[in-house]
């Protein structure tokens, strides 16, 4: 008797905003390297035993594309990262075919300077790129992940670039992940569209270094009843992220998540500030210092100082792959709305949930069990494999800002020069 032919898993798209930046390039390179057995999946939580049999899409099924405003090809970008010690020597050459394939799926983002299109026209153009990607590559679904450089908090009524991309994701019927502190789906004008879309989403601001450590140390002080008097920090970083965070508005957006973790884990806001300094010579590497002043028994004053030195791209890339797989599976099983159980990955997670890393990890493992259980029960009618294109294109149409009566309807004729969304250069 001949063996039955094996069935390939459905292909799942990962559409990256900032697709030619350091984080995106490292994620694409790393996925190819792990799939080929060239490197172990170090840093990928979804490759640990707690996530076995959850129905997550295999790494080999992921197809990459995205938007960016820079034109440096991914193979060349990967070579630069290897020269800087971010990627192993020779790895870009070993996976050059995969990098080139992803690069062919990258489209010009925006808005670019001088672009006079109305917001709804911009959203439709970006959404069309995503829908074309899904159709052309024969994908079951696609997850849009924002890994672009941090943008300042908006000060006017116009949607910032990150929110235009988020709206485009909804319109294309795609789940959305915001790995940046930028506004994205948090913009009030998108609340009704996000709710009406029936799509899952997660974010915001990936937790990879200093704040990761704070989410462990904060609970330690609280659980041991030690009184934290002051908590000050400094970040030195280079690359595009350092340049972007040299803008006071962007730095304020970044620091908001760091401060929230301390407030939520300590139950108070200690004295002290966090400073971010752009040091171009550091490239993709960063150093973070924390100085923590606390009181012990009988008021004895003590200090804890920490130093974190690392490569943000290498820390972030495995989390991008984790999130793409988890959110794709959530979409497949019919989950919608904010995925609060993914707070483990973020400084400023959507929804209500714990801030301590240990509690967040417990919720994440519980989420894995939820996905496993839903998979055993079967996918609800109308969802599943067809939800990535046919059904969700319809949902995306419902999410048009104009259809929701949102701000874009009032400004449908607006025009004028817009600031370009910088590519992620971290």
Tab-separated table of N, CA and C in Angstrom, residues 108-190:
chain	number	residue	atom	x	y	z
A	108	UNK	N	6.634	50.265	-1.564
A	108	UNK	CA	6.922	51.603	-1.052
A	108	UNK	C	5.822	52.034	-0.099
A	109	UNK	N	6.224	52.437	1.096
A	109	UNK	CA	5.259	52.890	2.089
A	109	UNK	C	4.990	54.380	1.977
A	110	UNK	N	4.553	54.960	3.062
A	110	UNK	CA	4.234	56.382	3.044
A	110	UNK	C	3.593	56.781	4.366
A	111	UNK	N	3.087	57.993	4.439
A	111	UNK	CA	3.044	58.993	3.380
A	111	UNK	C	4.406	59.641	3.163
A	112	UNK	N	4.728	59.925	1.915
A	112	UNK	CA	5.986	60.559	1.568
A	112	UNK	C	5.807	62.072	1.537
A	113	UNK	N	6.895	62.826	1.682
A	113	UNK	CA	6.785	64.291	1.595
A	113	UNK	C	6.146	64.715	0.279
A	114	UNK	N	5.205	65.628	0.383
A	114	UNK	CA	4.534	66.117	-0.807
A	114	UNK	C	3.346	65.296	-1.239
A	115	UNK	N	3.054	64.208	-0.543
A	115	UNK	CA	1.918	63.357	-0.900
A	115	UNK	C	0.627	64.088	-0.534
A	116	UNK	N	-0.174	64.413	-1.531
A	116	UNK	CA	-1.390	65.192	-1.311
A	116	UNK	C	-2.641	64.339	-1.227
A	117	UNK	N	-2.497	63.013	-1.191
A	117	UNK	CA	-3.674	62.154	-1.132
A	117	UNK	C	-4.395	62.288	0.208
A	118	UNK	N	-5.705	62.141	0.164
A	118	UNK	CA	-6.494	62.132	1.393
A	118	UNK	C	-6.168	60.870	2.192
A	119	UNK	N	-6.457	60.903	3.492
A	119	UNK	CA	-6.139	59.770	4.360
A	119	UNK	C	-6.765	58.471	3.855
A	120	UNK	N	-8.021	58.527	3.442
A	120	UNK	CA	-8.682	57.301	3.009
A	120	UNK	C	-8.031	56.735	1.751
A	121	UNK	N	-7.549	57.605	0.878
A	121	UNK	CA	-6.864	57.138	-0.326
A	121	UNK	C	-5.536	56.474	0.024
A	122	UNK	N	-4.827	57.039	0.994
A	122	UNK	CA	-3.573	56.435	1.446
A	122	UNK	C	-3.819	55.071	2.065
A	123	UNK	N	-4.836	54.998	2.903
A	123	UNK	CA	-5.168	53.725	3.556
A	123	UNK	C	-5.521	52.678	2.515
A	124	UNK	N	-6.300	53.068	1.516
A	124	UNK	CA	-6.701	52.125	0.478
A	124	UNK	C	-5.489	51.633	-0.322
A	125	UNK	N	-4.544	52.531	-0.613
A	125	UNK	CA	-3.356	52.128	-1.364
A	125	UNK	C	-2.509	51.133	-0.570
A	126	UNK	N	-2.323	51.416	0.725
A	126	UNK	CA	-1.549	50.509	1.569
A	126	UNK	C	-2.264	49.169	1.728
A	127	UNK	N	-3.572	49.235	1.901
A	127	UNK	CA	-4.361	48.008	2.055
A	127	UNK	C	-4.322	47.169	0.785
A	128	UNK	N	-4.363	47.828	-0.357
A	128	UNK	CA	-4.309	47.112	-1.630
A	128	UNK	C	-3.013	46.323	-1.773
A	129	UNK	N	-1.904	46.901	-1.304
A	129	UNK	CA	-0.627	46.183	-1.339
A	129	UNK	C	-0.700	44.892	-0.519
A	130	UNK	N	-1.343	44.982	0.640
A	130	UNK	CA	-1.442	43.802	1.509
A	130	UNK	C	-2.344	42.747	0.884
A	131	UNK	N	-3.480	43.167	0.343
A	131	UNK	CA	-4.403	42.214	-0.290
A	131	UNK	C	-3.752	41.535	-1.491
A	132	UNK	N	-3.001	42.306	-2.270
A	132	UNK	CA	-2.306	41.725	-3.424
A	132	UNK	C	-1.285	40.676	-2.970
A	133	UNK	N	-0.607	40.960	-1.868
A	133	UNK	CA	0.366	40.022	-1.297
A	133	UNK	C	-0.310	38.709	-0.935
A	134	UNK	N	-1.465	38.789	-0.292
A	134	UNK	CA	-2.198	37.592	0.117
A	134	UNK	C	-2.628	36.773	-1.100
A	135	UNK	N	-3.171	37.448	-2.103
A	135	UNK	CA	-3.644	36.739	-3.295
A	135	UNK	C	-2.485	36.150	-4.106
A	136	UNK	N	-1.481	36.968	-4.332
A	136	UNK	CA	-0.372	36.552	-5.194
A	136	UNK	C	0.381	35.361	-4.624
A	137	UNK	N	0.537	35.354	-3.300
A	137	UNK	CA	1.311	34.289	-2.646
A	137	UNK	C	0.440	33.117	-2.204
A	138	UNK	N	-0.861	33.186	-2.446
A	138	UNK	CA	-1.749	32.086	-2.077
A	138	UNK	C	-1.775	31.828	-0.587
A	139	UNK	N	-1.902	32.896	0.205
A	139	UNK	CA	-1.814	32.786	1.660
A	139	UNK	C	-3.177	32.511	2.281
A	140	UNK	N	-3.158	31.738	3.343
A	140	UNK	CA	-4.386	31.507	4.105
A	140	UNK	C	-4.781	32.744	4.888
A	141	UNK	N	-3.786	33.486	5.330
A	141	UNK	CA	-3.998	34.708	6.097
A	141	UNK	C	-2.671	35.446	6.173
A	142	UNK	N	-2.701	36.686	6.670
A	142	UNK	CA	-1.475	37.436	6.885
A	142	UNK	C	-1.622	38.273	8.144
A	143	UNK	N	-0.533	38.428	8.866
A	143	UNK	CA	-0.484	39.263	10.068
A	143	UNK	C	0.385	40.473	9.751
A	144	UNK	N	-0.116	41.668	10.050
A	144	UNK	CA	0.640	42.899	9.853
A	144	UNK	C	1.338	43.252	11.163
A	145	UNK	N	2.660	43.453	11.102
A	145	UNK	CA	3.453	43.741	12.298
A	145	UNK	C	4.220	45.039	12.081
A	146	UNK	N	3.994	46.007	12.962
A	146	UNK	CA	4.701	47.288	12.870
A	146	UNK	C	6.022	47.206	13.631
A	147	UNK	N	7.145	47.274	12.896
A	147	UNK	CA	8.473	47.301	13.512
A	147	UNK	C	9.243	48.523	13.029
A	148	UNK	N	8.528	49.575	12.660
A	148	UNK	CA	9.160	50.797	12.176
A	148	UNK	C	9.680	51.624	13.350
A	149	UNK	N	10.440	52.658	13.029
A	149	UNK	CA	10.986	53.529	14.063
A	149	UNK	C	9.879	54.262	14.805
A	150	UNK	N	10.153	54.599	16.049
A	150	UNK	CA	9.178	55.298	16.881
A	150	UNK	C	8.855	56.672	16.311
A	151	UNK	N	7.573	56.999	16.286
A	151	UNK	CA	7.162	58.329	15.847
A	151	UNK	C	6.703	59.143	17.050
A	152	UNK	N	6.806	60.483	16.977
A	152	UNK	CA	6.331	61.309	18.090
A	152	UNK	C	4.827	61.148	18.302
A	153	UNK	N	4.380	61.454	19.501
A	153	UNK	CA	2.945	61.448	19.781
A	153	UNK	C	2.292	62.526	18.923
A	154	UNK	N	1.231	62.203	18.188
A	154	UNK	CA	0.606	63.203	17.304
A	154	UNK	C	0.031	64.366	18.095
A	155	UNK	N	0.132	65.539	17.516
A	155	UNK	CA	-0.355	66.751	18.183
A	155	UNK	C	-1.505	67.395	17.425
A	156	UNK	N	-1.950	66.767	16.334
A	156	UNK	CA	-3.081	67.317	15.590
A	156	UNK	C	-4.068	66.206	15.272
A	157	UNK	N	-5.090	66.555	14.514
A	157	UNK	CA	-6.182	65.611	14.259
A	157	UNK	C	-5.845	64.590	13.182
A	158	UNK	N	-4.783	64.815	12.409
A	158	UNK	CA	-4.462	63.874	11.340
A	158	UNK	C	-3.968	62.547	11.904
A	159	UNK	N	-4.289	61.479	11.211
A	159	UNK	CA	-3.780	60.174	11.608
A	159	UNK	C	-2.283	60.118	11.347
A	160	UNK	N	-1.483	59.705	12.333
A	160	UNK	CA	-0.050	59.521	12.075
A	160	UNK	C	0.171	58.319	11.172
A	161	UNK	N	1.393	58.204	10.655
A	161	UNK	CA	1.690	57.126	9.711
A	161	UNK	C	1.366	55.755	10.290
A	162	UNK	N	1.709	55.533	11.571
A	162	UNK	CA	1.467	54.208	12.160
A	162	UNK	C	-0.020	53.868	12.176
A	163	UNK	N	-0.874	54.870	12.359
A	163	UNK	CA	-2.316	54.620	12.372
A	163	UNK	C	-2.861	54.394	10.966
A	164	UNK	N	-2.255	55.037	9.972
A	164	UNK	CA	-2.643	54.753	8.585
A	164	UNK	C	-2.366	53.300	8.243
A	165	UNK	N	-1.209	52.793	8.655
A	165	UNK	CA	-0.872	51.389	8.404
A	165	UNK	C	-1.802	50.462	9.170
A	166	UNK	N	-2.127	50.824	10.413
A	166	UNK	CA	-3.036	49.989	11.199
A	166	UNK	C	-4.413	49.933	10.553
A	167	UNK	N	-4.895	51.084	10.074
A	167	UNK	CA	-6.190	51.116	9.392
A	167	UNK	C	-6.146	50.284	8.115
A	168	UNK	N	-5.005	50.314	7.419
A	168	UNK	CA	-4.854	49.513	6.201
A	168	UNK	C	-4.908	48.024	6.518
A	169	UNK	N	-4.318	47.637	7.644
A	169	UNK	CA	-4.370	46.231	8.051
A	169	UNK	C	-5.810	45.795	8.282
A	170	UNK	N	-6.573	46.618	8.992
A	170	UNK	CA	-7.978	46.284	9.238
A	170	UNK	C	-8.738	46.155	7.925
A	171	UNK	N	-8.505	47.106	7.031
A	171	UNK	CA	-9.240	47.093	5.768
A	171	UNK	C	-8.895	45.862	4.933
A	172	UNK	N	-7.662	45.400	5.052
A	172	UNK	CA	-7.252	44.199	4.325
A	172	UNK	C	-7.707	42.922	5.008
A	173	UNK	N	-8.340	43.054	6.186
A	173	UNK	CA	-8.811	41.879	6.911
A	173	UNK	C	-7.718	41.132	7.620
A	174	UNK	N	-6.683	41.855	8.066
A	174	UNK	CA	-5.513	41.209	8.673
A	174	UNK	C	-5.369	41.565	10.150
A	175	UNK	N	-5.046	40.581	10.990
A	175	UNK	CA	-4.692	40.874	12.380
A	175	UNK	C	-3.500	41.827	12.411
A	176	UNK	N	-3.362	42.555	13.516
A	176	UNK	CA	-2.358	43.618	13.592
A	176	UNK	C	-1.592	43.525	14.902
A	177	UNK	N	-0.276	43.708	14.816
A	177	UNK	CA	0.597	43.730	15.993
A	177	UNK	C	1.419	45.007	15.943
A	178	UNK	N	1.396	45.778	17.016
A	178	UNK	CA	2.206	46.995	17.097
A	178	UNK	C	3.363	46.749	18.048
A	179	UNK	N	4.557	46.532	17.489
A	179	UNK	CA	5.742	46.275	18.307
A	179	UNK	C	6.460	47.571	18.675
A	180	UNK	N	5.877	48.710	18.332
A	180	UNK	CA	6.475	50.016	18.587
A	180	UNK	C	5.624	50.797	19.581
A	181	UNK	N	6.167	51.889	20.141
A	181	UNK	CA	5.348	52.743	21.004
A	181	UNK	C	4.497	53.735	20.226
A	182	UNK	N	4.552	53.699	18.906
A	182	UNK	CA	3.758	54.616	18.090
A	182	UNK	C	2.266	54.358	18.272
A	183	UNK	N	1.442	55.293	17.808
A	183	UNK	CA	0.013	55.269	18.099
A	183	UNK	C	-0.692	54.034	17.527
A	184	UNK	N	-0.505	53.759	16.242
A	184	UNK	CA	-1.141	52.589	15.645
A	184	UNK	C	-2.632	52.531	15.897
A	185	UNK	N	-3.129	51.378	16.337
A	185	UNK	CA	-4.559	51.197	16.613
A	185	UNK	C	-5.026	51.932	17.861
A	186	UNK	N	-4.100	52.478	18.652
A	186	UNK	CA	-4.505	53.202	19.851
A	186	UNK	C	-5.189	54.522	19.523
A	187	UNK	N	-5.103	54.971	18.296
A	187	UNK	CA	-5.713	56.251	17.936
A	187	UNK	C	-7.225	56.156	18.123
A	188	UNK	N	-7.834	57.153	18.794
A	188	UNK	CA	-9.283	57.092	19.049
A	188	UNK	C	-10.117	56.956	17.783
A	189	UNK	N	-9.616	57.488	16.659
A	189	UNK	CA	-10.385	57.423	15.425
A	189	UNK	C	-10.528	56.006	14.890
A	190	UNK	N	-9.692	55.080	15.389
A	190	UNK	CA	-9.728	53.705	14.897
A	190	UNK	C	-10.461	52.748	15.833
